[in-house]
Amino acid sequence: MGNIVAMAAFPAYWTAHKKSVTLPNPGSFDELHKSCKDVFPQQMEGVKLIINKPLSSHLQVSHSIHMSTVGQSNYHFNAKYVGDYQPSPAETFPMMSGDVDNAGSLNAQMIYLLADQIRSKAVFQTYRSKFLTWQIDGEYRGDDCTVTMTLGNPDILNESAILVTHFLQSITSRLVLGGELVYHQRMGEEGAIFTMAGKYSAPNWVATVNIGYGGAHASYYHKANEQQIQIGAEFEANTRLQETSFAFGYHLDIPKANVVFKGSVDSSWGVGGVLEKKLPPLPVTLALGAFMNHWKNKFHCGFNIMVG
């Protein structure tokens, strides 16, 4: 009898507890592993020149020239427009951006705030003169939860589409739980994959894990001190390919020298690093990167110049 009374009283206790404790919004599902991924260096190859030019407080354009030693060299033109409404320091609406290369391939997206807690995003992508993909999603960001629904490549004639739903809930001020459901239908075939996710954020470290039918993805991020040293570790297991991988990365920031260094090493005997150097008062950033895979006996390096 006592257990029944306790179970009946639990919903009222949980509602009162949520009202007395303000929980933060858990953010987006795609950004669960962002803290760890930002530690790792991005792949660089060849020589790249990037010129950023703000035309106004709302419009900015950039030119990118990449001379590659492995693939084809290319040129990219990017334009970005941001509106006036800024609900938070990191977000401004509406936002539109487009990127087109010398072959005519286009990648564009638009983010619009429909209401205070509802936003929508549309993404279009073409390859040369052929239409490649498009998707549209809607996201609701509550006080302590986030719900997202994405519809990709809907084709009524061929009865094919991809539907992805995400849900995240803040259980405590540090613990976030949620899941992802991917449903696809194509040429009479259909299937669904469900993935559970959890994230725990401490003052100096963040642990995240995704577990589903397709495998598992876990990451750990640690901030050794306030600004200079950060480390991250990732583990991935793919049940379909029967493969597992592990990677370790670190981020070193030296503000007095205007230098940032990122390095990584993984289980496939790959080692890489990127060194960035700012040249104040000039608006110029230089980046030098080198990556080597001992198992495949491959090595490539890159040099970037960013102006603006």
CSV table of C-alpha atoms in Angstrom, one decimal:
chain,number,residue,atom,x,y,z
A,1,MET,CA,0.0,0.0,0.0
A,2,GLY,CA,2.9,2.4,0.8
A,3,ASN,CA,4.5,1.8,-2.5
A,4,ILE,CA,1.2,2.6,-4.3
A,5,VAL,CA,0.9,5.9,-2.4
A,6,ALA,CA,4.5,6.8,-3.2
A,7,MET,CA,4.1,6.1,-6.9
A,8,ALA,CA,0.9,8.2,-7.0
A,9,ALA,CA,2.7,11.1,-5.3
A,10,PHE,CA,5.8,11.0,-7.5
A,11,PRO,CA,4.3,13.0,-10.5
A,12,ALA,CA,3.2,15.8,-8.2
A,13,TYR,CA,6.7,15.8,-6.6
A,14,TRP,CA,8.4,15.8,-10.0
A,15,THR,CA,6.3,18.7,-11.2
A,16,ALA,CA,7.0,20.8,-8.1
A,17,HIS,CA,10.6,19.9,-8.3
A,18,LYS,CA,10.8,21.2,-11.9
A,19,LYS,CA,9.1,24.4,-11.0
A,20,SER,CA,11.5,25.0,-8.1
A,21,VAL,CA,14.6,24.2,-10.2
A,22,THR,CA,15.2,25.9,-13.5
A,23,LEU,CA,16.8,23.5,-15.9
A,24,PRO,CA,18.8,24.7,-19.0
A,25,ASN,CA,18.0,24.0,-22.6
A,26,PRO,CA,19.9,20.9,-23.7
A,27,GLY,CA,20.8,22.4,-27.1
A,28,SER,CA,20.7,20.6,-30.5
A,29,PHE,CA,21.1,16.8,-30.9
A,30,ASP,CA,23.8,17.4,-33.6
A,31,GLU,CA,25.9,19.3,-31.2
A,32,LEU,CA,26.1,16.7,-28.5
A,33,HIS,CA,29.8,15.9,-29.3
A,34,LYS,CA,30.7,19.4,-30.4
A,35,SER,CA,33.0,20.2,-27.4
A,36,CYS,CA,35.1,17.1,-28.2
A,37,LYS,CA,35.1,17.5,-32.0
A,38,ASP,CA,36.3,21.2,-31.7
A,39,VAL,CA,39.5,19.9,-30.1
A,40,PHE,CA,40.6,17.9,-33.2
A,41,PRO,CA,42.4,19.5,-36.1
A,42,GLN,CA,40.6,19.8,-39.5
A,43,GLN,CA,42.2,18.0,-42.4
A,44,MET,CA,44.4,20.3,-44.6
A,45,GLU,CA,45.9,19.7,-48.0
A,46,GLY,CA,47.5,21.9,-50.6
A,47,VAL,CA,47.4,25.7,-50.4
A,48,LYS,CA,44.3,27.7,-49.7
A,49,LEU,CA,43.7,31.5,-49.7
A,50,ILE,CA,40.5,32.8,-48.0
A,51,ILE,CA,39.5,36.4,-48.2
A,52,ASN,CA,36.6,37.6,-46.0
A,53,LYS,CA,35.0,41.0,-46.8
A,54,PRO,CA,32.1,42.5,-44.8
A,55,LEU,CA,30.0,44.7,-47.1
A,56,SER,CA,27.7,45.9,-44.3
A,57,SER,CA,26.5,44.9,-40.8
A,58,HIS,CA,24.2,42.3,-42.4
A,59,LEU,CA,26.1,41.1,-45.5
A,60,GLN,CA,29.5,39.4,-45.7
A,61,VAL,CA,31.1,37.7,-48.7
A,62,SER,CA,34.2,35.5,-49.0
A,63,HIS,CA,36.5,34.2,-51.7
A,64,SER,CA,38.4,30.9,-51.4
A,65,ILE,CA,41.0,29.6,-53.8
A,66,HIS,CA,42.3,26.0,-53.1
A,67,MET,CA,45.3,24.7,-55.1
A,68,SER,CA,45.4,20.9,-54.4
A,69,THR,CA,48.2,18.4,-55.0
A,70,VAL,CA,45.8,15.4,-54.7
A,71,GLY,CA,42.5,16.4,-56.3
A,72,GLN,CA,41.3,19.2,-58.5
A,73,SER,CA,41.9,22.8,-57.6
A,74,ASN,CA,38.8,24.9,-57.1
A,75,TYR,CA,37.3,28.3,-56.3
A,76,HIS,CA,34.4,29.0,-53.9
A,77,PHE,CA,32.3,32.2,-53.5
A,78,ASN,CA,30.3,32.4,-50.3
A,79,ALA,CA,27.7,35.0,-49.3
A,80,LYS,CA,26.1,35.3,-45.9
A,81,TYR,CA,23.2,37.5,-44.7
A,82,VAL,CA,22.2,37.9,-41.1
A,83,GLY,CA,19.1,39.8,-39.8
A,84,ASP,CA,18.5,42.2,-36.9
A,85,TYR,CA,16.7,39.9,-34.4
A,86,GLN,CA,19.2,38.5,-31.8
A,87,PRO,CA,17.5,36.4,-29.1
A,88,SER,CA,20.9,35.3,-27.7
A,89,PRO,CA,24.6,36.4,-28.2
A,90,ALA,CA,25.3,33.3,-30.4
A,91,GLU,CA,22.1,33.5,-32.6
A,92,THR,CA,20.8,36.0,-35.1
A,93,PHE,CA,17.7,35.6,-37.3
A,94,PRO,CA,17.0,35.3,-40.1
A,95,MET,CA,20.2,33.9,-41.6
A,96,MET,CA,20.9,33.0,-45.2
A,97,SER,CA,24.1,31.6,-46.7
A,98,GLY,CA,25.1,30.3,-50.1
A,99,ASP,CA,28.3,28.7,-51.4
A,100,VAL,CA,29.0,28.2,-55.1
A,101,ASP,CA,32.2,26.8,-56.7
A,102,ASN,CA,33.8,27.1,-60.2
A,103,ALA,CA,31.9,24.0,-61.4
A,104,GLY,CA,28.5,25.5,-60.6
A,105,SER,CA,27.8,23.4,-57.5
A,106,LEU,CA,25.6,25.2,-54.9
A,107,ASN,CA,25.1,24.6,-51.2
A,108,ALA,CA,22.6,27.0,-49.6
A,109,GLN,CA,20.7,27.2,-46.4
A,110,MET,CA,18.3,29.5,-44.6
A,111,ILE,CA,17.4,29.6,-40.9
A,112,TYR,CA,14.3,31.5,-39.8
A,113,LEU,CA,12.7,32.0,-36.4
A,114,LEU,CA,9.0,31.3,-36.7
A,115,ALA,CA,8.3,32.0,-33.0
A,116,ASP,CA,10.2,32.6,-29.8
A,117,GLN,CA,10.9,28.9,-29.4
A,118,ILE,CA,10.3,27.6,-32.9
A,119,ARG,CA,12.8,27.8,-35.7
A,120,SER,CA,13.0,26.3,-39.2
A,121,LYS,CA,15.9,25.5,-41.5
A,122,ALA,CA,16.0,24.6,-45.2
A,123,VAL,CA,19.1,23.2,-47.0
A,124,PHE,CA,19.5,22.8,-50.8
A,125,GLN,CA,22.5,21.2,-52.5
A,126,THR,CA,23.3,20.7,-56.2
A,127,TYR,CA,26.3,19.1,-58.0
A,128,ARG,CA,27.1,20.9,-61.2
A,129,SER,CA,23.8,21.2,-63.0
A,130,LYS,CA,22.2,18.3,-61.2
A,131,PHE,CA,19.9,18.5,-58.2
A,132,LEU,CA,21.5,16.5,-55.4
A,133,THR,CA,19.5,16.9,-52.1
A,134,TRP,CA,17.3,19.1,-50.1
A,135,GLN,CA,15.9,19.0,-46.6
A,136,ILE,CA,13.7,21.1,-44.3
A,137,ASP,CA,13.4,20.8,-40.6
A,138,GLY,CA,11.6,22.4,-37.7
A,139,GLU,CA,12.9,22.7,-34.2
A,140,TYR,CA,11.2,23.5,-30.9
A,141,ARG,CA,13.5,24.7,-28.1
A,142,GLY,CA,11.7,24.7,-24.8
A,143,ASP,CA,13.0,25.8,-21.4
A,144,ASP,CA,14.4,22.3,-20.7
A,145,CYS,CA,13.9,20.3,-23.9
A,146,THR,CA,14.5,20.3,-27.6
A,147,VAL,CA,12.4,18.6,-30.3
A,148,THR,CA,13.5,18.5,-33.9
A,149,MET,CA,11.9,16.9,-37.0
A,150,THR,CA,13.8,16.7,-40.4
A,151,LEU,CA,12.4,15.7,-43.8
A,152,GLY,CA,15.0,14.9,-46.4
A,153,ASN,CA,14.6,14.3,-50.2
A,154,PRO,CA,10.9,13.7,-50.3
A,155,ASP,CA,9.8,12.2,-53.6
A,156,ILE,CA,6.1,11.5,-54.0
A,157,LEU,CA,6.4,9.8,-57.4
A,158,ASN,CA,9.0,7.3,-56.3
A,159,GLU,CA,7.5,7.1,-52.7
A,160,SER,CA,10.8,7.8,-51.0
A,161,ALA,CA,11.8,10.0,-48.1
A,162,ILE,CA,13.9,10.2,-45.0
A,163,LEU,CA,12.4,11.4,-41.7
A,164,VAL,CA,14.6,12.1,-38.7
A,165,THR,CA,13.3,13.1,-35.3
A,166,HIS,CA,15.4,14.2,-32.3
A,167,PHE,CA,14.4,14.7,-28.7
A,168,LEU,CA,16.6,15.9,-25.8
A,169,GLN,CA,15.5,16.5,-22.2
A,170,SER,CA,17.5,18.0,-19.3
A,171,ILE,CA,17.0,15.7,-16.4
A,172,THR,CA,19.2,17.8,-14.1
A,173,SER,CA,21.4,20.9,-14.6
A,174,ARG,CA,24.2,18.5,-15.8
A,175,LEU,CA,22.5,15.4,-17.2
A,176,VAL,CA,20.8,15.3,-20.6
A,177,LEU,CA,19.0,12.3,-22.0
A,178,GLY,CA,17.3,11.8,-25.4
A,179,GLY,CA,17.1,9.8,-28.6
A,180,GLU,CA,17.1,9.8,-32.4
A,181,LEU,CA,14.7,8.0,-34.7
A,182,VAL,CA,15.6,7.7,-38.4
A,183,TYR,CA,12.9,6.4,-40.7
A,184,HIS,CA,13.6,5.8,-44.5
A,185,GLN,CA,11.4,4.6,-47.3
A,186,ARG,CA,12.7,3.9,-50.9
A,187,MET,CA,11.3,1.8,-53.7
A,188,GLY,CA,9.0,-0.2,-51.5
A,189,GLU,CA,11.6,-0.7,-48.8
A,190,GLU,CA,11.4,0.9,-45.4
A,191,GLY,CA,13.2,0.7,-42.1
A,192,ALA,CA,13.8,2.6,-38.9
A,193,ILE,CA,16.8,3.0,-36.6
A,194,PHE,CA,16.6,4.2,-33.0
A,195,THR,CA,19.6,5.6,-31.1
A,196,MET,CA,19.7,6.6,-27.4
A,197,ALA,CA,21.9,9.5,-26.3
A,198,GLY,CA,23.1,10.8,-23.0
A,199,LYS,CA,25.4,13.7,-22.0
A,200,TYR,CA,26.8,14.7,-18.6
A,201,SER,CA,28.5,18.1,-18.2
A,202,ALA,CA,30.7,18.9,-15.3
A,203,PRO,CA,32.5,22.2,-14.7
A,204,ASN,CA,35.7,21.0,-16.4
A,205,TRP,CA,34.7,17.9,-18.5
A,206,VAL,CA,31.9,16.6,-20.7
A,207,ALA,CA,31.0,12.9,-21.4
A,208,THR,CA,28.6,11.9,-24.2
A,209,VAL,CA,27.5,8.6,-25.6
A,210,ASN,CA,25.2,7.4,-28.4
A,211,ILE,CA,24.1,3.8,-28.5
A,212,GLY,CA,21.9,2.2,-31.2
A,213,TYR,CA,21.4,-0.7,-33.5
A,214,GLY,CA,24.1,0.6,-35.8
A,215,GLY,CA,26.7,0.9,-33.2
A,216,ALA,CA,28.0,3.3,-30.5
A,217,HIS,CA,29.7,6.6,-30.4
A,218,ALA,CA,31.3,7.9,-27.2
A,219,SER,CA,33.3,11.1,-26.5
A,220,TYR,CA,35.1,12.7,-23.6
A,221,TYR,CA,36.2,16.3,-23.4
A,222,HIS,CA,38.3,17.8,-20.6
A,223,LYS,CA,39.5,21.4,-20.0
A,224,ALA,CA,42.8,21.2,-18.2
A,225,ASN,CA,42.8,24.9,-17.3
A,226,GLU,CA,40.8,27.9,-18.0
A,227,GLN,CA,41.9,28.6,-21.6
A,228,GLN,CA,45.2,27.0,-22.6
A,229,ILE,CA,44.9,23.2,-22.7
A,230,GLN,CA,42.0,21.1,-23.8
A,231,ILE,CA,41.9,17.4,-24.6
A,232,GLY,CA,39.3,15.1,-26.2
A,233,ALA,CA,38.9,11.4,-26.9
A,234,GLU,CA,36.4,9.6,-29.2
A,235,PHE,CA,35.4,6.0,-29.6
A,236,GLU,CA,33.2,4.6,-32.4
A,237,ALA,CA,31.9,1.1,-33.1
A,238,ASN,CA,30.1,0.2,-36.3
A,239,THR,CA,28.1,-3.1,-36.0
A,240,ARG,CA,27.4,-3.3,-39.7
A,241,LEU,CA,31.0,-3.0,-40.8
A,242,GLN,CA,32.4,-4.8,-37.7
A,243,GLU,CA,34.9,-2.0,-37.1
A,244,THR,CA,35.9,0.1,-34.1
A,245,SER,CA,38.1,3.2,-34.0
A,246,PHE,CA,39.6,5.4,-31.3
A,247,ALA,CA,41.0,8.9,-31.6
A,248,PHE,CA,42.7,11.3,-29.1
A,249,GLY,CA,43.1,15.0,-29.7
A,250,TYR,CA,44.4,18.0,-27.8
A,251,HIS,CA,44.2,21.8,-28.2
A,252,LEU,CA,46.9,24.2,-27.0
A,253,ASP,CA,46.2,27.9,-26.9
A,254,ILE,CA,49.0,30.5,-26.2
A,255,PRO,CA,47.3,33.9,-26.1
A,256,LYS,CA,50.5,35.9,-25.6
A,257,ALA,CA,52.0,34.5,-28.8
A,258,ASN,CA,48.6,34.5,-30.7
A,259,VAL,CA,49.2,30.8,-31.5
A,260,VAL,CA,46.8,27.9,-31.4
A,261,PHE,CA,47.9,24.3,-32.0
A,262,LYS,CA,45.7,21.2,-32.4
A,263,GLY,CA,47.0,17.7,-32.7
A,264,SER,CA,45.5,14.2,-32.9
A,265,VAL,CA,46.4,10.5,-33.1
A,266,ASP,CA,44.0,7.6,-33.9
A,267,SER,CA,43.9,3.8,-33.8
A,268,SER,CA,44.6,3.6,-37.6
A,269,TRP,CA,48.1,5.0,-37.0
A,270,GLY,CA,47.2,8.4,-38.2
A,271,VAL,CA,48.9,11.4,-36.7
A,272,GLY,CA,48.1,15.1,-37.5
A,273,GLY,CA,48.5,18.6,-36.3
A,274,VAL,CA,47.6,22.2,-37.3
A,275,LEU,CA,49.3,25.3,-36.1
A,276,GLU,CA,47.5,28.7,-36.4
A,277,LYS,CA,49.2,32.0,-36.0
A,278,LYS,CA,47.5,35.4,-36.0
A,279,LEU,CA,49.4,38.5,-37.1
A,280,PRO,CA,48.0,41.5,-35.3
A,281,PRO,CA,47.4,44.3,-36.1
A,282,LEU,CA,46.9,42.9,-39.6
A,283,PRO,CA,43.7,40.9,-40.1
A,284,VAL,CA,45.7,37.9,-41.3
A,285,THR,CA,45.8,34.3,-39.9
A,286,LEU,CA,48.3,31.7,-41.1
A,287,ALA,CA,47.7,28.0,-40.7
A,288,LEU,CA,50.1,25.1,-41.3
A,289,GLY,CA,49.0,21.5,-41.1
A,290,ALA,CA,50.5,18.1,-41.6
A,291,PHE,CA,48.9,14.6,-41.5
A,292,MET,CA,50.4,11.2,-41.9
A,293,ASN,CA,48.9,7.7,-41.9
A,294,HIS,CA,51.7,5.2,-41.0
A,295,TRP,CA,49.5,2.2,-41.8
A,296,LYS,CA,48.7,3.3,-45.4
A,297,ASN,CA,52.1,5.1,-45.8
A,298,LYS,CA,50.4,8.3,-46.8
A,299,PHE,CA,51.4,11.9,-46.0
A,300,HIS,CA,50.0,15.3,-47.0
A,301,CYS,CA,50.4,18.8,-45.7
A,302,GLY,CA,48.6,22.1,-46.2
A,303,PHE,CA,49.0,25.8,-45.8
A,304,ASN,CA,46.2,28.3,-45.4
A,305,ILE,CA,46.1,32.1,-45.5
A,306,MET,CA,43.0,33.8,-44.1
A,307,VAL,CA,42.5,37.5,-44.6
A,308,GLY,CA,39.7,39.3,-42.8
